[in-house]
């Protein structure tokens, strides 16, 4: 189902099996069947040597973010993920930006506004695509940024890659 969200992982490692999915009632009523995701889903990740999303571009790739990332960040000054967030059904969407050792991080979601590390935000959204940018300044090799969402009638979870498009 296009609006299925992971509601629980068996551990903090995303590659391990999902124990539960939440599917919005409107998707079930519409009879949408499960589909394999296409390649290229996710956000465009840019890793910079500078701490303000500047300096040398060290790496650029499409990542099925925003799950936790685990690169050796000692040589990375800042990271930016950008793309489009697809909202599958109308309703109240809530977002939370979790970080560790990355206090100067932010997420900007068109229609919602800017979230800083640790912030909660949300609003009524209509189906469609919304510009999304997440910026992180890692301070250690243990740093991470993790944008979670809570679609209507579900708990906070990682945003599945099928709802993300690079730009």
XYZ file of N, CA and C in Angstrom:
501
model
N 0.836 -1.189 0.000
C 0.000 0.000 0.000
C 0.877 1.247 0.000
N 0.576 2.241 -0.839
C 1.425 3.426 -0.923
C 1.544 4.210 0.375
N 0.570 4.149 1.273
C 0.675 4.936 2.501
C 1.164 4.105 3.682
N 1.643 2.891 3.453
C 2.147 2.062 4.546
C 3.396 2.705 5.133
N 3.451 2.769 6.439
C 4.628 3.307 7.109
C 5.126 2.280 8.108
N 6.428 2.220 8.263
C 7.023 1.319 9.234
C 6.727 1.877 10.612
N 6.076 1.098 11.439
C 5.749 1.594 12.762
C 6.668 1.034 13.831
N 7.481 0.029 13.479
C 8.420 -0.500 14.454
C 9.495 -1.324 13.756
N 10.737 -1.114 14.149
C 11.834 -1.959 13.691
C 12.163 -2.935 14.803
N 12.710 -4.070 14.437
C 13.097 -5.047 15.451
C 14.315 -4.583 16.242
N 15.034 -3.602 15.703
C 16.179 -3.021 16.406
C 16.433 -1.657 15.782
N 17.494 -0.996 16.184
C 17.841 0.294 15.603
C 18.473 0.168 14.233
N 18.638 -1.041 13.725
C 19.285 -1.244 12.434
C 18.197 -1.423 11.380
N 18.045 -0.450 10.450
C 16.948 -0.513 9.481
C 16.950 -1.737 8.583
N 18.096 -2.383 8.376
C 18.153 -3.527 7.479
C 17.489 -4.758 8.074
N 17.252 -4.759 9.385
C 16.625 -5.918 9.996
C 15.120 -5.894 9.724
N 14.449 -7.017 9.853
C 13.033 -7.092 9.462
C 12.135 -6.127 10.224
N 11.151 -5.605 9.504
C 10.144 -4.745 10.107
C 9.146 -5.625 10.827
N 8.791 -5.244 12.036
C 7.832 -6.032 12.790
C 6.399 -5.580 12.565
N 6.205 -4.322 12.176
C 4.839 -3.833 12.027
C 4.773 -2.743 10.973
N 3.667 -2.702 10.265
C 3.375 -1.641 9.314
C 2.043 -1.024 9.687
N 1.891 0.271 9.414
C 0.606 0.943 9.592
C 0.141 1.403 8.222
N -1.095 1.116 7.876
C -1.655 1.504 6.592
C -2.871 2.375 6.863
N -2.906 3.554 6.252
C -4.024 4.474 6.437
C -5.309 3.852 5.890
N -6.405 4.048 6.574
C -7.684 3.453 6.190
C -8.105 3.851 4.779
N -7.796 5.088 4.363
C -8.177 5.543 3.021
C -7.470 4.732 1.938
N -6.223 4.315 2.195
C -5.493 3.505 1.209
C -6.103 2.119 1.102
N -6.488 1.550 2.232
C -7.117 0.234 2.210
C -8.451 0.307 1.477
N -9.256 1.332 1.785
C -10.564 1.494 1.147
C -10.434 1.687 -0.358
N -9.344 2.338 -0.793
C -9.138 2.582 -2.218
C -8.663 1.323 -2.940
N -8.291 0.294 -2.187
C -7.898 -0.968 -2.790
C -6.531 -0.944 -3.443
N -5.623 -0.094 -2.979
C -4.290 -0.024 -3.573
C -3.492 -1.249 -3.153
N -2.930 -1.941 -4.097
C -2.137 -3.131 -3.810
C -0.682 -2.761 -3.577
N 0.032 -3.687 -2.945
C 1.463 -3.489 -2.723
C 2.196 -3.465 -4.061
N 3.195 -2.627 -4.171
C 4.009 -2.553 -5.373
C 5.474 -2.501 -4.968
N 6.322 -3.099 -5.773
C 7.760 -2.990 -5.536
C 8.197 -1.573 -5.844
N 9.068 -1.038 -5.018
C 9.526 0.331 -5.250
C 10.492 0.371 -6.431
N 10.472 1.474 -7.159
C 11.373 1.679 -8.294
C 12.725 2.151 -7.802
N 13.751 1.932 -8.593
C 15.062 2.460 -8.239
C 15.058 3.973 -8.294
N 15.977 4.598 -7.596
C 16.082 6.048 -7.628
C 15.204 6.758 -6.632
N 14.488 6.014 -5.791
C 13.673 6.651 -4.775
C 14.564 7.045 -3.615
N 14.231 8.118 -2.977
C 15.014 8.616 -1.861
C 15.298 10.090 -2.055
N 16.324 10.576 -1.414
C 16.718 11.981 -1.493
C 18.144 12.093 -2.018
N 18.449 13.243 -2.614
C 19.806 13.517 -3.071
C 20.635 13.923 -1.854
N 21.689 13.162 -1.587
C 22.582 13.439 -0.463
C 23.849 14.102 -0.984
N 24.249 15.168 -0.327
C 25.504 15.855 -0.657
C 26.312 16.009 0.629
N 27.520 15.460 0.604
C 28.425 15.518 1.748
C 29.516 16.535 1.429
N 29.655 17.560 2.293
C 30.592 18.657 2.060
C 31.724 18.652 3.089
N 32.880 19.191 2.681
C 33.999 19.320 3.613
C 33.782 20.492 4.571
N 33.087 21.535 4.140
C 32.822 22.695 4.985
C 31.647 22.473 5.919
N 31.609 23.252 6.997
C 30.572 23.076 8.012
C 29.277 23.828 7.707
N 29.243 24.581 6.626
C 28.035 25.342 6.272
C 27.563 24.972 4.874
N 27.591 23.686 4.556
C 27.160 23.186 3.260
C 27.922 23.876 2.137
N 29.243 23.923 2.372
C 30.158 24.563 1.429
C 31.455 23.758 1.401
N 32.442 24.282 0.738
C 33.706 23.562 0.611
C 33.601 22.512 -0.478
N 34.527 21.583 -0.453
C 34.544 20.530 -1.471
C 33.350 19.594 -1.318
N 32.779 19.208 -2.453
C 31.729 18.198 -2.462
C 32.427 16.840 -2.395
N 32.316 16.156 -1.269
C 33.021 14.899 -1.042
C 32.288 13.704 -1.644
N 30.960 13.759 -1.644
C 30.159 12.640 -2.116
C 28.775 13.149 -2.459
N 28.225 12.677 -3.581
C 26.847 12.984 -3.947
C 26.213 11.697 -4.448
N 25.057 11.338 -3.858
C 24.379 10.107 -4.237
C 22.922 10.178 -3.799
N 22.112 9.273 -4.350
C 20.717 9.158 -3.942
C 20.672 8.158 -2.798
N 20.046 8.549 -1.694
C 19.946 7.681 -0.524
C 18.483 7.533 -0.135
N 18.114 6.330 0.269
C 16.751 6.123 0.731
C 16.654 6.550 2.197
N 16.970 7.781 2.369
C 16.968 8.478 3.643
C 15.539 8.872 3.931
N 15.096 9.302 5.056
C 15.888 9.663 6.207
C 15.904 8.636 7.328
N 16.533 7.530 7.084
C 16.909 6.656 8.173
C 18.240 7.157 8.707
N 18.745 6.532 9.716
C 20.042 6.948 10.247
C 21.126 6.687 9.215
N 22.148 7.515 9.219
C 23.261 7.267 8.314
C 24.490 6.938 9.138
N 25.401 6.157 8.584
C 26.512 5.664 9.369
C 27.849 5.780 8.692
N 28.157 6.920 8.117
C 29.473 7.117 7.509
C 30.459 7.566 8.568
N 31.744 7.368 8.293
C 32.768 7.930 9.158
C 32.780 9.426 8.879
N 32.262 10.184 9.800
C 32.016 11.601 9.548
C 33.151 12.514 10.003
N 34.291 11.963 10.342
C 35.383 12.825 10.791
C 35.871 13.752 9.692
N 35.699 13.359 8.420
C 36.153 14.210 7.322
C 35.002 14.986 6.678
N 33.784 14.819 7.189
C 32.614 15.506 6.636
C 32.256 16.673 7.536
N 32.134 17.857 6.932
C 31.763 19.037 7.708
C 30.264 19.245 7.787
N 29.541 18.841 6.746
C 28.088 19.013 6.728
C 27.475 18.106 5.668
N 26.194 17.812 5.852
C 25.454 16.941 4.944
C 24.122 17.609 4.634
N 23.693 17.489 3.367
C 22.383 18.016 2.979
C 21.654 16.964 2.152
N 20.403 16.689 2.529
C 19.526 15.830 1.737
C 18.435 16.725 1.167
N 18.117 16.564 -0.121
C 17.071 17.396 -0.721
C 16.233 16.568 -1.677
N 15.002 16.990 -1.836
C 14.103 16.306 -2.740
C 12.667 16.685 -2.489
N 11.794 15.766 -2.819
C 10.363 15.979 -2.666
C 9.785 14.903 -1.762
N 8.889 15.306 -0.885
C 8.161 14.415 -0.014
C 6.763 14.246 -0.597
N 6.352 13.015 -0.846
C 5.007 12.762 -1.355
C 4.063 12.497 -0.187
N 2.991 13.262 -0.154
C 1.934 13.058 0.831
C 0.839 12.250 0.132
N 0.574 11.012 0.578
C -0.365 10.150 -0.148
C -1.838 10.422 0.125
N -2.174 10.826 1.346
C -3.566 11.096 1.696
C -3.631 12.380 2.510
N -4.759 13.072 2.437
C -4.941 14.319 3.184
C -5.047 14.031 4.677
N -4.589 14.990 5.468
C -4.734 14.860 6.911
C -3.627 15.559 7.660
N -3.608 15.336 8.970
C -2.606 15.930 9.841
C -1.334 15.097 9.799
N -0.238 15.718 9.360
C 1.081 15.084 9.332
C 1.947 15.768 10.375
N 2.615 14.958 11.190
C 3.535 15.490 12.192
C 4.948 15.024 11.841
N 5.928 15.854 12.171
C 7.330 15.564 11.851
C 8.180 15.802 13.091
N 9.283 15.058 13.185
C 10.232 15.218 14.276
C 11.633 15.008 13.726
N 12.550 15.919 14.059
C 13.943 15.794 13.664
C 14.752 15.355 14.873
N 15.221 14.109 14.826
C 16.056 13.571 15.892
C 17.514 13.676 15.476
N 18.382 14.004 16.415
C 19.815 14.095 16.126
C 20.621 13.577 17.310
N 21.851 13.215 17.017
C 22.843 12.934 18.057
C 24.130 13.587 17.613
N 24.703 14.379 18.482
C 25.957 15.091 18.187
C 25.870 15.899 16.902
N 24.729 16.506 16.669
C 24.530 17.344 15.491
C 23.538 18.459 15.833
N 23.886 19.301 16.812
C 22.918 20.274 17.323
C 22.527 21.376 16.345
N 23.317 21.635 15.318
C 23.003 22.719 14.384
C 22.252 22.202 13.161
N 21.490 21.148 13.320
C 20.786 20.536 12.196
C 19.396 21.132 12.036
N 18.839 20.991 10.812
C 17.515 21.549 10.537
C 16.851 20.782 9.406
N 15.534 20.839 9.396
C 14.734 20.270 8.307
C 13.755 21.336 7.863
N 13.648 21.551 6.564
C 12.705 22.519 6.016
C 11.719 21.767 5.128
N 10.455 21.833 5.493
C 9.402 21.137 4.753
C 8.425 22.198 4.263
N 8.310 22.315 2.941
C 7.420 23.321 2.387
C 6.007 23.036 2.876
N 5.344 24.039 3.412
C 3.999 23.887 3.946
C 3.981 23.658 5.443
N 5.119 23.261 6.014
C 5.220 23.036 7.454
C 6.134 24.074 8.090
N 7.286 24.324 7.481
C 8.254 25.268 8.027
C 9.555 24.574 8.368
N 10.374 25.255 9.158
C 11.685 24.740 9.532
C 11.639 24.122 10.918
N 12.201 22.915 11.031
C 12.354 22.237 12.308
C 13.823 22.235 12.668
N 14.134 22.536 13.909
C 15.501 22.421 14.397
C 15.642 21.102 15.138
N 16.884 20.721 15.431
C 17.137 19.449 16.111
C 16.266 19.321 17.350
N 15.543 18.208 17.446
C 14.687 17.938 18.586
C 13.279 18.490 18.470
N 13.023 19.332 17.471
C 11.706 19.957 17.318
C 10.658 18.994 16.787
N 9.415 19.305 17.136
C 8.236 18.673 16.560
C 7.505 19.725 15.752
N 6.879 19.329 14.671
C 6.084 20.264 13.878
C 5.090 19.493 13.056
N 4.118 20.195 12.517
C 3.156 19.502 11.689
C 2.063 20.421 11.208
N 1.175 19.843 10.407
C 0.058 20.601 9.888
C -0.778 19.749 8.958
N -1.913 20.314 8.570
C -2.810 19.651 7.624
C -2.205 19.753 6.230
N -2.035 18.629 5.574
C -1.470 18.602 4.228
C -2.430 17.896 3.283
N -2.456 18.367 2.052
C -3.230 17.737 0.990
C -2.330 16.772 0.237
N -2.900 15.801 -0.470
C -2.066 14.906 -1.265
C -1.249 15.698 -2.293
N -0.018 15.284 -2.500
C 0.854 15.950 -3.458
C 2.296 15.866 -3.025
N 3.137 16.664 -3.690
C 4.574 16.672 -3.415
C 4.966 17.976 -2.729
N 5.852 17.870 -1.743
C 6.314 19.013 -0.957
C 7.839 19.024 -0.950
N 8.423 20.200 -1.180
C 9.879 20.329 -1.148
C 10.389 20.016 0.252
N 11.500 19.287 0.307
C 12.075 18.863 1.573
C 13.588 19.029 1.514
N 14.150 19.675 2.516
C 15.599 19.790 2.661
C 15.943 19.518 4.114
N 16.910 18.643 4.340
C 17.393 18.358 5.687
C 18.886 18.610 5.682
N 19.344 19.389 6.659
C 20.772 19.716 6.763
C 21.284 19.282 8.125
N 22.478 18.703 8.113
C 23.062 18.173 9.336
C 24.530 18.565 9.411
N 24.955 18.977 10.603
C 26.371 19.265 10.867
C 26.869 18.270 11.893
N 27.435 17.163 11.453
C 27.887 16.143 12.404
C 29.074 16.635 13.223
N 29.074 16.271 14.509
C 30.163 16.673 15.390
C 31.064 15.511 15.767
N 30.624 14.285 15.485
C 31.431 13.106 15.831
C 31.062 11.960 14.900
N 31.809 10.872 15.007
C 31.527 9.696 14.190
C 30.200 9.048 14.586
N 29.662 9.380 15.759
C 28.377 8.836 16.211
C 27.200 9.730 15.852
N 27.442 10.829 15.154
C 26.366 11.765 14.811
C 25.353 11.138 13.872
N 24.100 11.543 14.009
C 23.083 11.200 13.027
C 21.985 12.247 13.031
N 21.276 12.321 11.927
C 20.061 13.108 11.783
C 19.005 12.148 11.272
N 17.809 12.241 11.810
C 16.757 11.308 11.440
C 15.431 12.050 11.454
N 14.875 12.296 10.271
C 13.568 12.933 10.169
C 12.507 11.841 10.167
N 11.598 11.927 11.138
C 10.498 10.959 11.224
C 9.190 11.684 10.941
N 8.207 10.927 10.504
C 6.893 11.515 10.294
C 5.825 10.663 10.959
N 4.681 11.288 11.129
C 3.505 10.606 11.642
C 2.352 10.989 10.729
N 2.072 10.162 9.695
C 0.911 10.416 8.848
C -0.378 10.311 9.672
N -1.522 10.672 9.106
C -2.776 10.612 9.866
C -3.010 9.240 10.505
N -3.364 9.271 11.773
C -3.746 8.062 12.517
C -2.623 7.056 12.681
N -1.351 7.487 12.640
C -0.229 6.568 12.859
C 0.760 7.197 13.826
N 1.648 6.367 14.361
C 2.709 6.848 15.243
C 3.896 7.306 14.413
N 4.863 7.964 15.082
C 6.078 8.401 14.401
C 6.859 7.202 13.882
N 7.400 7.337 12.664
C 8.193 6.283 12.050
C 9.104 6.913 10.999
N 10.059 6.135 10.520
C 10.904 6.574 9.410
C 10.028 6.792 8.182
N 10.404 7.745 7.343
C 9.671 7.995 6.107
C 10.122 6.954 5.090
N 9.208 6.104 4.607
C 9.601 5.083 3.637
C 10.095 5.716 2.332
N 11.090 5.116 1.674
C 11.671 5.698 0.463
C 10.665 5.936 -0.661
N 9.575 5.174 -0.737
C 8.632 5.371 -1.825
C 7.941 6.722 -1.751
N 8.094 7.443 -0.652
C 7.502 8.774 -0.520
C 8.533 9.878 -0.701
N 9.727 9.530 -1.170
C 10.803 10.501 -1.360
C 11.298 10.465 -2.791
N 11.519 11.633 -3.374
C 12.045 11.763 -4.748
C 13.205 12.746 -4.732
N 14.324 12.392 -5.349
C 15.456 13.331 -5.389
C 15.166 14.476 -6.357
N 15.844 15.580 -6.177
C 15.773 16.688 -7.136
C 17.119 17.325 -7.267
